[in-house]
mmCIF file of C-alpha atoms in Angstrom:
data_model
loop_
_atom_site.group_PDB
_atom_site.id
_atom_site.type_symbol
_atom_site.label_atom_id
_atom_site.label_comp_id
_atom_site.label_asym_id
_atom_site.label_seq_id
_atom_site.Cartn_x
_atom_site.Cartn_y
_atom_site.Cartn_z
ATOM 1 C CA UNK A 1 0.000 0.000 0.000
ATOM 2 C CA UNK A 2 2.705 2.244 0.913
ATOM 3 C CA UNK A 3 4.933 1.428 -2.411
ATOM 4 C CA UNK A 4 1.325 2.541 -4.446
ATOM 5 C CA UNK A 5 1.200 6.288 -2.624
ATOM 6 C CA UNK A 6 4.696 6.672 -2.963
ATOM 7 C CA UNK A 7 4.320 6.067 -7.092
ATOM 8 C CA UNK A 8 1.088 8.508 -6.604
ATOM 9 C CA UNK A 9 3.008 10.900 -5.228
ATOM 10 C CA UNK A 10 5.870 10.574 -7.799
ATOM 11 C CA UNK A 11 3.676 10.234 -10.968
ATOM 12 C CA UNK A 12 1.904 13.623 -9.914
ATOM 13 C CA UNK A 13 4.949 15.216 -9.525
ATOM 14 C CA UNK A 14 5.878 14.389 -12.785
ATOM 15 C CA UNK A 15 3.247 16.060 -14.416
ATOM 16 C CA UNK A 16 3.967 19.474 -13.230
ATOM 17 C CA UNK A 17 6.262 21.812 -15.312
ATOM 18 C CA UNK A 18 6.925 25.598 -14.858
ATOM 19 C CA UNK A 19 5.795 27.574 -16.977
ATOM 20 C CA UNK A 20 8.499 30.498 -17.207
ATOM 21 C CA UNK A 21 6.657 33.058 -19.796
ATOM 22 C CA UNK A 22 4.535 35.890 -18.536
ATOM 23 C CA UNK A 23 1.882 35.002 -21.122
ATOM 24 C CA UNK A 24 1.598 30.836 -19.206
ATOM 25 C CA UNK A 25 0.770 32.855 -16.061
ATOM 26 C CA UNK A 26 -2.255 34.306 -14.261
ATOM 27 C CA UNK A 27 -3.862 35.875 -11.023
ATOM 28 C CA UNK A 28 -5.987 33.668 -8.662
ATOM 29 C CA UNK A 29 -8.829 35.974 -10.369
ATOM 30 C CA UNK A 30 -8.049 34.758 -14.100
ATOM 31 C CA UNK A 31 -6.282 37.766 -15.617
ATOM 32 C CA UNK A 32 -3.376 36.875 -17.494
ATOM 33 C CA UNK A 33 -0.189 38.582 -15.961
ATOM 34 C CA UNK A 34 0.532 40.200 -19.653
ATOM 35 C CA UNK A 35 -2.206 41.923 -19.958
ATOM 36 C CA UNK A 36 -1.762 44.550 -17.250
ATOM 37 C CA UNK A 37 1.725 46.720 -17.110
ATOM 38 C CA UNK A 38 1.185 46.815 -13.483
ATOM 39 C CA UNK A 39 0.602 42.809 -12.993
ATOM 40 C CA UNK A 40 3.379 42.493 -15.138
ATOM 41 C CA UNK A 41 5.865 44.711 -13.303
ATOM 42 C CA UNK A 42 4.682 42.458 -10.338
ATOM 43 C CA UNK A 43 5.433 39.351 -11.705
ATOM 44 C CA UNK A 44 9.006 40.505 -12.980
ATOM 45 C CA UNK A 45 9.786 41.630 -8.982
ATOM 46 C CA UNK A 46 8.422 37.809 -8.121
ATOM 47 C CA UNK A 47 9.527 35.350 -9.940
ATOM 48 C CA UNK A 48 13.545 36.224 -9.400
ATOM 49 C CA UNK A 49 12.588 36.477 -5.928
ATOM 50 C CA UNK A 50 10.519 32.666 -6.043
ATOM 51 C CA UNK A 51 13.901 31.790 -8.696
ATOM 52 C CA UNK A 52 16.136 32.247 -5.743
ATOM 53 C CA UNK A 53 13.879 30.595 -3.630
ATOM 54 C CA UNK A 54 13.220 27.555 -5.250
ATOM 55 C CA UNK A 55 17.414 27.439 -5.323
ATOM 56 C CA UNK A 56 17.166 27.202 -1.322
ATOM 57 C CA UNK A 57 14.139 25.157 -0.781
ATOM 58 C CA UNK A 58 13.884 23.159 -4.162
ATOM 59 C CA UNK A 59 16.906 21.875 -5.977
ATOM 60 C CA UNK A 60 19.675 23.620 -8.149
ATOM 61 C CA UNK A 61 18.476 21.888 -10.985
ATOM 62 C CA UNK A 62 16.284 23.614 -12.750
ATOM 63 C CA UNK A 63 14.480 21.044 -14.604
ATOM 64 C CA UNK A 64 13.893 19.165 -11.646
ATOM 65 C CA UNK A 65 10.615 18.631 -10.297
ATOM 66 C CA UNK A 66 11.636 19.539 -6.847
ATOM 67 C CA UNK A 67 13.195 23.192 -7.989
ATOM 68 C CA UNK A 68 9.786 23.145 -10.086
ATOM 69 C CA UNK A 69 7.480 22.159 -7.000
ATOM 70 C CA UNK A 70 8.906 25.117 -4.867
ATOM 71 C CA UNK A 71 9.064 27.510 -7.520
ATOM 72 C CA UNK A 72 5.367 27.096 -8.463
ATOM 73 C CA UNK A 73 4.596 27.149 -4.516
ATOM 74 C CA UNK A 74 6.195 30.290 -3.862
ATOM 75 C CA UNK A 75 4.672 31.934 -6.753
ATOM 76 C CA UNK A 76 1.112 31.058 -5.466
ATOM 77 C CA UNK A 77 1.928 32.128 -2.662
ATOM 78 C CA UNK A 78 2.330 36.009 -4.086
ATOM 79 C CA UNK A 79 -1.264 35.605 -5.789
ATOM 80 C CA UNK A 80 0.437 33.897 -9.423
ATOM 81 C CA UNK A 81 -0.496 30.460 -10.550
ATOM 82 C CA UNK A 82 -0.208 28.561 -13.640
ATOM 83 C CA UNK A 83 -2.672 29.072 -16.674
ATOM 84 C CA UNK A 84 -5.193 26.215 -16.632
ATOM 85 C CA UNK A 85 -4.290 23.835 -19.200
ATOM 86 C CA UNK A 86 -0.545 25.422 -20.056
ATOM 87 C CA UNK A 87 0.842 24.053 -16.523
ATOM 88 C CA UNK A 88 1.080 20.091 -17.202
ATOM 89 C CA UNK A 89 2.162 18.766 -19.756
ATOM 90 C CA UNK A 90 0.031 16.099 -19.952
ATOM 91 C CA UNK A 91 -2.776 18.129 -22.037
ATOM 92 C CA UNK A 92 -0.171 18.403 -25.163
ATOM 93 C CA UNK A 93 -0.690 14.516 -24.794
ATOM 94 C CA UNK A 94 -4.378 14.777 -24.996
ATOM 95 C CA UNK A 95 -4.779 17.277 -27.328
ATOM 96 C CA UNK A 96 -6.482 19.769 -24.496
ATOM 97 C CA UNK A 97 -9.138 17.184 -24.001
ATOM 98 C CA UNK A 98 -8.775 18.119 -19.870
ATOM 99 C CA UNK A 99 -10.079 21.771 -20.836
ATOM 100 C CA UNK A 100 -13.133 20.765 -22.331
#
């Protein structure tokens, strides 16, 4: 039972990838953080900031899914998250059937 969570746990972490472009990025509210000069000049004072973190918490690998994890965590926590169906990958697999 405990070897099946533990493969949870890893295949969900898997499926999460950061999306680095302003445009893959929103507010909890749904505006997209290009839209706005003033979101945007947020989001370039946060992510170096949640960069840096995710270096300390995270891993120094950048394509790893723990430097990913905190990254993404951090950024939520400033009021950014991921753009629906551009934040896993797993929709480029299923040609954005999860949106519909």
């Amino acid at each position: 039972m405990r070897a099946l969570i533990a493969l949870g746990i890893a295949g969900s972490l898997a499926c999460i990838s950061a999306a680095q472009a302003p445009s893959q990025w929103q507010t909890y509210s749904g505006v997209r953080v290009d839209s706005d000069p003033t979101i945007l000049a947020r989001f370039d004072h946060t992510y170096p900031y949640c960069e840096q973190e995710a270096f300390r918490r995270g891993s120094t690998d950048v394509n790893s899914l723990w430097h990913v994890t905190a990254l993404r965590n951090c950024m939520y926590r400033h009021g950014i998250v991921d753009r629906g169906s551009y934040s896993y990958p797993a929709n480029t697999l299923f040609y954005h059937f999860l949106d519909r």
